[in-house]
PDB file of C-alpha atoms and ligand atoms in Angstrom:
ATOM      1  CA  UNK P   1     -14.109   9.058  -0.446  1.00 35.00           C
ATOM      2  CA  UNK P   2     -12.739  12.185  -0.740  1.00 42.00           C
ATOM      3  CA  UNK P   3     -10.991  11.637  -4.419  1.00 41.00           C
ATOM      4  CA  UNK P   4     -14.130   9.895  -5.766  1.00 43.00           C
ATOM      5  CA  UNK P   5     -16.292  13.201  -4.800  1.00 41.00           C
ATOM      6  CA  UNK P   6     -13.478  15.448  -6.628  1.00 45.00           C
ATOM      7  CA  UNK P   7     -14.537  14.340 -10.298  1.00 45.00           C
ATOM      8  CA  UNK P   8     -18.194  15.494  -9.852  1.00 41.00           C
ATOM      9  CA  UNK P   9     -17.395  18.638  -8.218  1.00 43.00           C
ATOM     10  CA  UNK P  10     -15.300  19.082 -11.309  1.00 44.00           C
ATOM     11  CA  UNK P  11     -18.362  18.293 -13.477  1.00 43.00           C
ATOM     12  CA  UNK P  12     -20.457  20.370 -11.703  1.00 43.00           C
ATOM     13  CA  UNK P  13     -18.186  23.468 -12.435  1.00 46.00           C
ATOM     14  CA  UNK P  14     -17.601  22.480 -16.420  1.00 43.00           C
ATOM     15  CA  UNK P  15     -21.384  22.088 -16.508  1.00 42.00           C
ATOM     16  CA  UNK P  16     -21.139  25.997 -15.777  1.00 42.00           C
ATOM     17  CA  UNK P  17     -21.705  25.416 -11.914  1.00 43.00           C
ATOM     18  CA  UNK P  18     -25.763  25.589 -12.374  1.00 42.00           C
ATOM     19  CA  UNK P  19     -26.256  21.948 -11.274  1.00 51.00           C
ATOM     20  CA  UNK P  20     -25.493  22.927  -7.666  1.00 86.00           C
ATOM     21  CA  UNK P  21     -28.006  25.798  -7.217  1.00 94.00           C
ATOM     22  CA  UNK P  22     -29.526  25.881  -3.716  1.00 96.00           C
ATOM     23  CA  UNK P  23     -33.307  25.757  -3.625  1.00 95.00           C
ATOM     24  CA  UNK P  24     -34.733  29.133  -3.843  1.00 94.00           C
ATOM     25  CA  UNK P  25     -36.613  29.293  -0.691  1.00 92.00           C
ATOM     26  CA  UNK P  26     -32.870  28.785   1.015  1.00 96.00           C
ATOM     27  CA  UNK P  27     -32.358  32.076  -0.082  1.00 97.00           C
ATOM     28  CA  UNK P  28     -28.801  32.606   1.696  1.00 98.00           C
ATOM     29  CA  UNK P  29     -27.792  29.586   0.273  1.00 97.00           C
ATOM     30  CA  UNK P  30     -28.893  30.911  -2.671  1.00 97.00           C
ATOM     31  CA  UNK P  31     -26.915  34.328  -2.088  1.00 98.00           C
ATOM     32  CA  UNK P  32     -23.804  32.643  -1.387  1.00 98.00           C
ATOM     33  CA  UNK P  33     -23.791  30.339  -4.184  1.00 97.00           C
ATOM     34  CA  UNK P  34     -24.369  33.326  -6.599  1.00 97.00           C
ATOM     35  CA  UNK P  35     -21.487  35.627  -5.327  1.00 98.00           C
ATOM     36  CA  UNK P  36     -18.950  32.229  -5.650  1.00 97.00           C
ATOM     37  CA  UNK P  37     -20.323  31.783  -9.328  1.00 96.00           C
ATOM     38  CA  UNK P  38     -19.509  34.870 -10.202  1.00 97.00           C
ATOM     39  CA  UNK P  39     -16.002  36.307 -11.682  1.00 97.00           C
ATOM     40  CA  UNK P  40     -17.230  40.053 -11.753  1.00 98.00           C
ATOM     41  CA  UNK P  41     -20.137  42.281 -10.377  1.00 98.00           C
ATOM     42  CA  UNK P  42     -22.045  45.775 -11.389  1.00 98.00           C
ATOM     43  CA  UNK P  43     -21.102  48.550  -9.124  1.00 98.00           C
ATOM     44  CA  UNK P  44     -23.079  51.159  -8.423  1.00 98.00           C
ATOM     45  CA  UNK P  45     -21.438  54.488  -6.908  1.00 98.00           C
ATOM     46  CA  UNK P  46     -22.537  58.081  -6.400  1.00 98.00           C
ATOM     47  CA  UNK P  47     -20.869  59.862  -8.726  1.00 97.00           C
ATOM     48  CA  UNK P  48     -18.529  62.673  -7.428  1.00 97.00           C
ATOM     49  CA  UNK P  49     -17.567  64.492 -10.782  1.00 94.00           C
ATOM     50  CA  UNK P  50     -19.656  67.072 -12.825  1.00 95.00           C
ATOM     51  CA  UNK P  51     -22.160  66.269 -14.964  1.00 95.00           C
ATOM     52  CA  UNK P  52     -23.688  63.611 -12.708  1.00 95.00           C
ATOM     53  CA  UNK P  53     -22.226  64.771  -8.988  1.00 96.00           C
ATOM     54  CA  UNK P  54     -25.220  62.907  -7.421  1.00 96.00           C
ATOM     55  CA  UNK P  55     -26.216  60.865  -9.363  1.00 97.00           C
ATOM     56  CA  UNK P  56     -25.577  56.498  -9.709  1.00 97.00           C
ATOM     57  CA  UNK P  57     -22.617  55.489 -12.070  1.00 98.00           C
ATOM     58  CA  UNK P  58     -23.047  51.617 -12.608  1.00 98.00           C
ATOM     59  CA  UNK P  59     -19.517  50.365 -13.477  1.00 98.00           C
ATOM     60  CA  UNK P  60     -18.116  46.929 -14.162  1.00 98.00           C
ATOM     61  CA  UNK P  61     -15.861  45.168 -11.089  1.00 98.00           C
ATOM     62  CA  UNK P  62     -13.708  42.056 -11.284  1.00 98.00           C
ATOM     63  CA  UNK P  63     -14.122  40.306  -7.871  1.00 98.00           C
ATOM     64  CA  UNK P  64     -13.665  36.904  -6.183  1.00 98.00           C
ATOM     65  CA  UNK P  65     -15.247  35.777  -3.084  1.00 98.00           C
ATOM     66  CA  UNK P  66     -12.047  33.059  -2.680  1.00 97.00           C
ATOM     67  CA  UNK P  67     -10.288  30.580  -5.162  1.00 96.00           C
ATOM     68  CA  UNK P  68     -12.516  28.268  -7.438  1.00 94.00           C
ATOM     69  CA  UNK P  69     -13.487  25.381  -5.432  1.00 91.00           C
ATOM     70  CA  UNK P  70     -16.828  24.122  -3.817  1.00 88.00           C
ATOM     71  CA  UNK P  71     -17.354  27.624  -1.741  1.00 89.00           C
ATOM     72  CA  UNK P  72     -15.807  30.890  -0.711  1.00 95.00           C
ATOM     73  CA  UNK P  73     -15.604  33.396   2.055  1.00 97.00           C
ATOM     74  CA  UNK P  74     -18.896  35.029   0.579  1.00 98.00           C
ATOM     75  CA  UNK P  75     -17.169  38.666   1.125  1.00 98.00           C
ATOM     76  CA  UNK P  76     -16.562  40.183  -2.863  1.00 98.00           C
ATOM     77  CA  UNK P  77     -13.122  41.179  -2.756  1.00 98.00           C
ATOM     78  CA  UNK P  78     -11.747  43.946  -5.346  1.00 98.00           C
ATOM     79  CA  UNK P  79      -8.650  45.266  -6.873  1.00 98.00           C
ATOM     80  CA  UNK P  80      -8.795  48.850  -7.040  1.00 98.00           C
ATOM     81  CA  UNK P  81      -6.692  51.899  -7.867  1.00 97.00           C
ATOM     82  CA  UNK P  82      -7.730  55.139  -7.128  1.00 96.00           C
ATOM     83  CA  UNK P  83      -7.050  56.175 -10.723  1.00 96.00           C
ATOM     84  CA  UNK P  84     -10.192  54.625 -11.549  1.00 96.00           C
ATOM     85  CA  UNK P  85     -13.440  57.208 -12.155  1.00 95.00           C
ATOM     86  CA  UNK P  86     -15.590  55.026  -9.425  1.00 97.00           C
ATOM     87  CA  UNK P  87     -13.063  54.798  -7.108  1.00 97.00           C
ATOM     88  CA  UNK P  88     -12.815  58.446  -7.001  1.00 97.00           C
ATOM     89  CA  UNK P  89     -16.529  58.159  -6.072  1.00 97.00           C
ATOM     90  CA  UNK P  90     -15.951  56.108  -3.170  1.00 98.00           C
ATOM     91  CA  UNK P  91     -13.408  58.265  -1.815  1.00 97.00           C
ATOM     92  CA  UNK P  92     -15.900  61.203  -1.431  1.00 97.00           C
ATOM     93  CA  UNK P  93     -18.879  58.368  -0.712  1.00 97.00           C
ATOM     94  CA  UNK P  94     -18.278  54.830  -0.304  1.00 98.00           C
ATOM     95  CA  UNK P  95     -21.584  53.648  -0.327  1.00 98.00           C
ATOM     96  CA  UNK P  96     -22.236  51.206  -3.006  1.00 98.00           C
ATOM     97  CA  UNK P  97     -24.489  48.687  -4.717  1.00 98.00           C
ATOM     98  CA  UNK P  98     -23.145  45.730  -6.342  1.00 98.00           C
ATOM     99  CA  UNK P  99     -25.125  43.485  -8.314  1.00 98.00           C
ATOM    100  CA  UNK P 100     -24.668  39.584  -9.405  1.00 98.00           C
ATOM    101  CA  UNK P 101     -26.042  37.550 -11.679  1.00 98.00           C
ATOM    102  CA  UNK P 102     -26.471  33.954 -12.679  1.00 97.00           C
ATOM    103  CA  UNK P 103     -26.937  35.652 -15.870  1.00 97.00           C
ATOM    104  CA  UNK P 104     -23.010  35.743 -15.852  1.00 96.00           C
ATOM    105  CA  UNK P 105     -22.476  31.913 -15.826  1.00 95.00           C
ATOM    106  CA  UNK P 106     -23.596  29.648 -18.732  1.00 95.00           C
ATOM    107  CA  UNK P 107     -26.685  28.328 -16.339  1.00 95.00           C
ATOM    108  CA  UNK P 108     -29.348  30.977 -17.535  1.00 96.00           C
ATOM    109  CA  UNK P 109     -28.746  30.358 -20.968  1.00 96.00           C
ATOM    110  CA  UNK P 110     -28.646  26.472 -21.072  1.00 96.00           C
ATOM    111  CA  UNK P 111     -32.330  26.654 -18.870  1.00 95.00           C
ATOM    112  CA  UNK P 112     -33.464  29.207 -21.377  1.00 97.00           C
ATOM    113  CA  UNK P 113     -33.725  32.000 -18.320  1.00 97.00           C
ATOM    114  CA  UNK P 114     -34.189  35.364 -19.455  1.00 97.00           C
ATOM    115  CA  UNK P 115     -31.295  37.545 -17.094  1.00 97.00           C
ATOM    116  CA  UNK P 116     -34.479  39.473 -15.754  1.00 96.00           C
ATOM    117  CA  UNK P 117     -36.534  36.635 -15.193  1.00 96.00           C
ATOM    118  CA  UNK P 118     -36.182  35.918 -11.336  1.00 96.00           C
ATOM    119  CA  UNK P 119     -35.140  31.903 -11.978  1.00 96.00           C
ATOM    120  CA  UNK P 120     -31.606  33.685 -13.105  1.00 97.00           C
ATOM    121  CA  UNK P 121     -30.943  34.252  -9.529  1.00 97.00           C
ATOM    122  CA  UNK P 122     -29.589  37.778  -9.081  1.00 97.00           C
ATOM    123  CA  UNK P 123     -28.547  39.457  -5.883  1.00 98.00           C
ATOM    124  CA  UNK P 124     -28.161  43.204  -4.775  1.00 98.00           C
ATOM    125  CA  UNK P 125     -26.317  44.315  -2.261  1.00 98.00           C
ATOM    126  CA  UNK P 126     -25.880  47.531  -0.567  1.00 98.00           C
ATOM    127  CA  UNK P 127     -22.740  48.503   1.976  1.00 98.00           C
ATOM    128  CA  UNK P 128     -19.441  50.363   1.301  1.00 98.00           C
ATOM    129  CA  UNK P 129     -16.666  49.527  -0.060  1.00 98.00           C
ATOM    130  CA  UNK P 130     -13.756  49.652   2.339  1.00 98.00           C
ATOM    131  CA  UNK P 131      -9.987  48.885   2.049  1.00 98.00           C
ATOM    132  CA  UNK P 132      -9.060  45.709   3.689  1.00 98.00           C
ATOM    133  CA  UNK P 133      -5.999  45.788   6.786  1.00 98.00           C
ATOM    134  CA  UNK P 134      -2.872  44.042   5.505  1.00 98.00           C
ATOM    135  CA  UNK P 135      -3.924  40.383   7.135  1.00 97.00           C
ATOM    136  CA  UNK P 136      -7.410  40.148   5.019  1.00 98.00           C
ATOM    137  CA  UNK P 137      -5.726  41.533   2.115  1.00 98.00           C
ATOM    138  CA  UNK P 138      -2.984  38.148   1.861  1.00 98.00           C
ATOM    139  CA  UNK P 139      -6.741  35.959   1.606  1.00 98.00           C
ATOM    140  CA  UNK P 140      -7.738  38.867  -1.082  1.00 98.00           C
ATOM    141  CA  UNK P 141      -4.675  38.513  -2.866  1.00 98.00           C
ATOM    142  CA  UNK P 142      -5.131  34.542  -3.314  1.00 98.00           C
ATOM    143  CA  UNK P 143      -9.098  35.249  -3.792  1.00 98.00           C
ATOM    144  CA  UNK P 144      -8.413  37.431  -6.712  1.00 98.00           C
ATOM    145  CA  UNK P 145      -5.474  36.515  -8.593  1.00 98.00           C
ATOM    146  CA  UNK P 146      -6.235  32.602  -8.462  1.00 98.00           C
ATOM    147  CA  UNK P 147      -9.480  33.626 -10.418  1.00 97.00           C
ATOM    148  CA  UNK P 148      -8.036  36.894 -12.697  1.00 98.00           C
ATOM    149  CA  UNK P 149      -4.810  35.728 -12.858  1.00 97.00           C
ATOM    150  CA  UNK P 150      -4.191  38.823 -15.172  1.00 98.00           C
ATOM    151  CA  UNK P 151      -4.438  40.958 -12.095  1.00 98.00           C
ATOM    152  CA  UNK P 152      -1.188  40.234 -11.556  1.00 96.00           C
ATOM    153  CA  UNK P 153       0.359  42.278 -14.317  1.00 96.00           C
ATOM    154  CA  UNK P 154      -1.438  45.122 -14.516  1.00 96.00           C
ATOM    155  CA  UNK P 155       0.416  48.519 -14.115  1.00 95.00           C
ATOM    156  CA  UNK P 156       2.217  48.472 -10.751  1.00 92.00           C
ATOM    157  CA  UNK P 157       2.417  52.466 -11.079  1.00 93.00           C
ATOM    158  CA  UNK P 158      -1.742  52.669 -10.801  1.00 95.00           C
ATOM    159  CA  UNK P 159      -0.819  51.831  -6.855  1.00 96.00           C
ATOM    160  CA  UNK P 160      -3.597  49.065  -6.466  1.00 97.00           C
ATOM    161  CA  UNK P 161      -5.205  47.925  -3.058  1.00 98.00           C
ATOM    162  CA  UNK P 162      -7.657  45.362  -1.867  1.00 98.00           C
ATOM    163  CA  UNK P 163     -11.119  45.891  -0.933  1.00 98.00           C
ATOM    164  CA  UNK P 164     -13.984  44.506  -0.085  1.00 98.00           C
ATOM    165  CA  UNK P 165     -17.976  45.046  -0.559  1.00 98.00           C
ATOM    166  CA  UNK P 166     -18.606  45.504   3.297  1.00 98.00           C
ATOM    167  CA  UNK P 167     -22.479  44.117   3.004  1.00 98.00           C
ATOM    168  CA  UNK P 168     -24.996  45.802   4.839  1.00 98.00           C
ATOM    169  CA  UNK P 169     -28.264  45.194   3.046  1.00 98.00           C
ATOM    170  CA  UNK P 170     -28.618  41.826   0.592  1.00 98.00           C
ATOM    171  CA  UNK P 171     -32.221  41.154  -1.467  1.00 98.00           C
ATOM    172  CA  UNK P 172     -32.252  37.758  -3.337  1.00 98.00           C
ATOM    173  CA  UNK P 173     -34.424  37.473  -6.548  1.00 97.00           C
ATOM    174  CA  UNK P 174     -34.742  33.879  -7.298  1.00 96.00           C
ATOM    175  CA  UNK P 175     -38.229  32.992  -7.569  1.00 96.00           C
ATOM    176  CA  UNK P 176     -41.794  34.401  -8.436  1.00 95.00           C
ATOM    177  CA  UNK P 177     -43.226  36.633  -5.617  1.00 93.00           C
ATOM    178  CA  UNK P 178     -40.509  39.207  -5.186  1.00 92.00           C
ATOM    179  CA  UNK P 179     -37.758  40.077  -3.794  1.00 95.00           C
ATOM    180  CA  UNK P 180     -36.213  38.490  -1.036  1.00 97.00           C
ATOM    181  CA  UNK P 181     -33.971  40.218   2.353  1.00 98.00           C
ATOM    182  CA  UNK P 182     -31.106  38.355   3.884  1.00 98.00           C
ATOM    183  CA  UNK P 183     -29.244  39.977   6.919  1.00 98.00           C
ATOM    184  CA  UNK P 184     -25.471  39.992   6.719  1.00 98.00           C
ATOM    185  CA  UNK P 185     -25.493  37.467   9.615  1.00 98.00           C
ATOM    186  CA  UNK P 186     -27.401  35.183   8.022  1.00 98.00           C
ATOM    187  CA  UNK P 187     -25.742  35.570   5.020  1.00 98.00           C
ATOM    188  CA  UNK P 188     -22.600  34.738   6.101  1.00 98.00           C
ATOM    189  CA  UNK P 189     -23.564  32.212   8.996  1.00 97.00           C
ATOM    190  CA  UNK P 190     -25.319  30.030   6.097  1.00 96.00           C
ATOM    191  CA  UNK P 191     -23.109  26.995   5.189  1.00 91.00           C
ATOM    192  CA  UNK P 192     -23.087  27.006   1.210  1.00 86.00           C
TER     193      UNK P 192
HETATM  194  C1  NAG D   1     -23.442  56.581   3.411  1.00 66.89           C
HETATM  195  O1  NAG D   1     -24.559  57.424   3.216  1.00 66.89           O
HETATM  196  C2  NAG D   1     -25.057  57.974   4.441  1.00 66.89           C
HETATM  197  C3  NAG D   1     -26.353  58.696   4.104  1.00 66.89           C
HETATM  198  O2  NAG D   1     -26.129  59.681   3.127  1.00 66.89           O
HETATM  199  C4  NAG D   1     -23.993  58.882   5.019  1.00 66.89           C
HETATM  200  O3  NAG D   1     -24.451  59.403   6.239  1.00 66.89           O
HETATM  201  C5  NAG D   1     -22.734  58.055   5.287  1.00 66.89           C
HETATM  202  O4  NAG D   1     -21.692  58.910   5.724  1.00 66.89           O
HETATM  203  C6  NAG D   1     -22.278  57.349   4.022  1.00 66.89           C
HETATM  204  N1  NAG D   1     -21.223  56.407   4.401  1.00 66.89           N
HETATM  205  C7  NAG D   1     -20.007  56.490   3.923  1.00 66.89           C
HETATM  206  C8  NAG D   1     -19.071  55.472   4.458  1.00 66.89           C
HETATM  207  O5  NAG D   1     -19.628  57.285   3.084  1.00 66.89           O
HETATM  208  C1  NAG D   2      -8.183  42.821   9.825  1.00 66.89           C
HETATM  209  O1  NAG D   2      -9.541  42.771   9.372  1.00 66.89           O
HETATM  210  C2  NAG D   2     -10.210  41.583   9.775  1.00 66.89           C
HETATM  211  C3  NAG D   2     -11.551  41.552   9.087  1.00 66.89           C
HETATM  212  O2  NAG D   2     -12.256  42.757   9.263  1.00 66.89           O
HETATM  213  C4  NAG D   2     -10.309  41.554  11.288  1.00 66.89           C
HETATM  214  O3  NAG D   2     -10.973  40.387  11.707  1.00 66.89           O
HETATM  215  C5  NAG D   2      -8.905  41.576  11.871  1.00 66.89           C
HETATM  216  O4  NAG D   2      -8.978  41.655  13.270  1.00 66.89           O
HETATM  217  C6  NAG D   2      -8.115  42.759  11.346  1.00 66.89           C
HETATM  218  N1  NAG D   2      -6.739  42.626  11.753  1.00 66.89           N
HETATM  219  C7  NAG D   2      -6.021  43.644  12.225  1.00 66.89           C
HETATM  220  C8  NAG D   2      -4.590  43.336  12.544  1.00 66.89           C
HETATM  221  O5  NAG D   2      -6.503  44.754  12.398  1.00 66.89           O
HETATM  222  C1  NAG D   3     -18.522  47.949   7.481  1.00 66.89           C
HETATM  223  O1  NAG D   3     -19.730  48.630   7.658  1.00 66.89           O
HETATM  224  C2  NAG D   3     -20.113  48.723   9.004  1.00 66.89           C
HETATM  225  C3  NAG D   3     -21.531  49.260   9.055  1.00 66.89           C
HETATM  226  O2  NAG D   3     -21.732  50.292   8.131  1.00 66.89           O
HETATM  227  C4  NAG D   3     -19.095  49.586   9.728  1.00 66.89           C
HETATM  228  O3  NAG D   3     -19.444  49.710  11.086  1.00 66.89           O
HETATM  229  C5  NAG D   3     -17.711  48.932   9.609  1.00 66.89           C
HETATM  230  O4  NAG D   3     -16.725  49.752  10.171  1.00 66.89           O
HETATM  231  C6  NAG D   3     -17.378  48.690   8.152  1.00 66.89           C
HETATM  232  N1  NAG D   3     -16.171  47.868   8.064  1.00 66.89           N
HETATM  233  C7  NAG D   3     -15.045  48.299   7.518  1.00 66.89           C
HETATM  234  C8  NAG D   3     -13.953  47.293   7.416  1.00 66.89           C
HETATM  235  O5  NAG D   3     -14.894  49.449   7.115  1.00 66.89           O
END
């Protein structure tokens, strides 16, 4: 059973992993799905340096929610180095926004989405972003390097940890009508 399910999972993904969307009134589902699609994520920080102290800095972040297969953990997991200009933002604030998008995957495109049209599911989170203890951070290790496996090169000097978008706050645009809240629980008590 279990070997003649494998090939269609495996066509689902090469189809660019739109064929398994959730329906949209499942919108948890529909959360989940997202973050697994997705290989990287807008941050948004307060920034902490002069000219914009104050203000939101929207940055680009690899992340992985676990290894490609049928679903993951649902908590992004980063790579981060405090030599990086956001992550100097979290230090001082580590509240956050991060943004997905189906607009990242080939599905919007092939169903002629616009990225802002709502049918391109997107989903916004707000939380911090916190370091993860040494036990989570063996499951971030496999989440991230199995799916940027050039993470594994980069400058050992730069002293990079793992982190993770600690969700307090999720909206789900992915239908007409607007948007959409999810609780955390929900979120992550949802079976994808
Ligand atoms: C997040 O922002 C709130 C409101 O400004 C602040 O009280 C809190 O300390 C911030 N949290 C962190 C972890 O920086
Ligand atoms: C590490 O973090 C995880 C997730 O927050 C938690 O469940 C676990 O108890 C922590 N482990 C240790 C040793 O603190
Ligand atoms: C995640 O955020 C919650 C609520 O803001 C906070 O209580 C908790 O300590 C945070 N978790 C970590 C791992 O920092």
């Amino acid at each position: 059973m279990r070997l003649q399910l494998l090939p269609w999972a495996l066509l689902a993904l090469l189809a660019g992993g739109g064929a398994g969307i959730p329906p949209h009134d499942d919108a948890a589902r529909v959360a989940r799905y997202v973050v697994h699609q997705c290989d990287w994520g807008a941050l948004a920080t307060l920034s902490a340096r002069e000219p914009l102290r104050g203000r939101p800095f929207a940055n680009v972040f690899s992340l992985s929610d676990g290894p490609p297969g049928p679903r993951g953990s649902g908590v992004p997991y980063l790579y981060l180095t405090a030599l990086e200009v956001s992550v100097q933002d979290l230090q001082v604030d580590a509240n956050a926004s991060l943004t997905v998008s189906l607009a990242q995957t080939p599905y919007c495109k092939k169903k002629g989405y616009d990225p802002q049209n709502p049918l391109c599911a997107h989903i916004i989170f707000s939380g911090t972003v916190d370091k993860v203890n040494d036990t989570e951070a063996v499951f971030a290790k496999l989440a991230l390097f199995s799916r940027h496996p050039e993470m594994a090169s980069w400058p050992q000097d730069h002293n990079w940890f793992f982190a993770k978008f600690n969700i307090t706050n999720i909206w789900v645009l992915d239908y007409f009508g607007g948007l959409k809240t999810v609780t955390p629980q929900e979120y992550y008590n949802v079976t994808p």
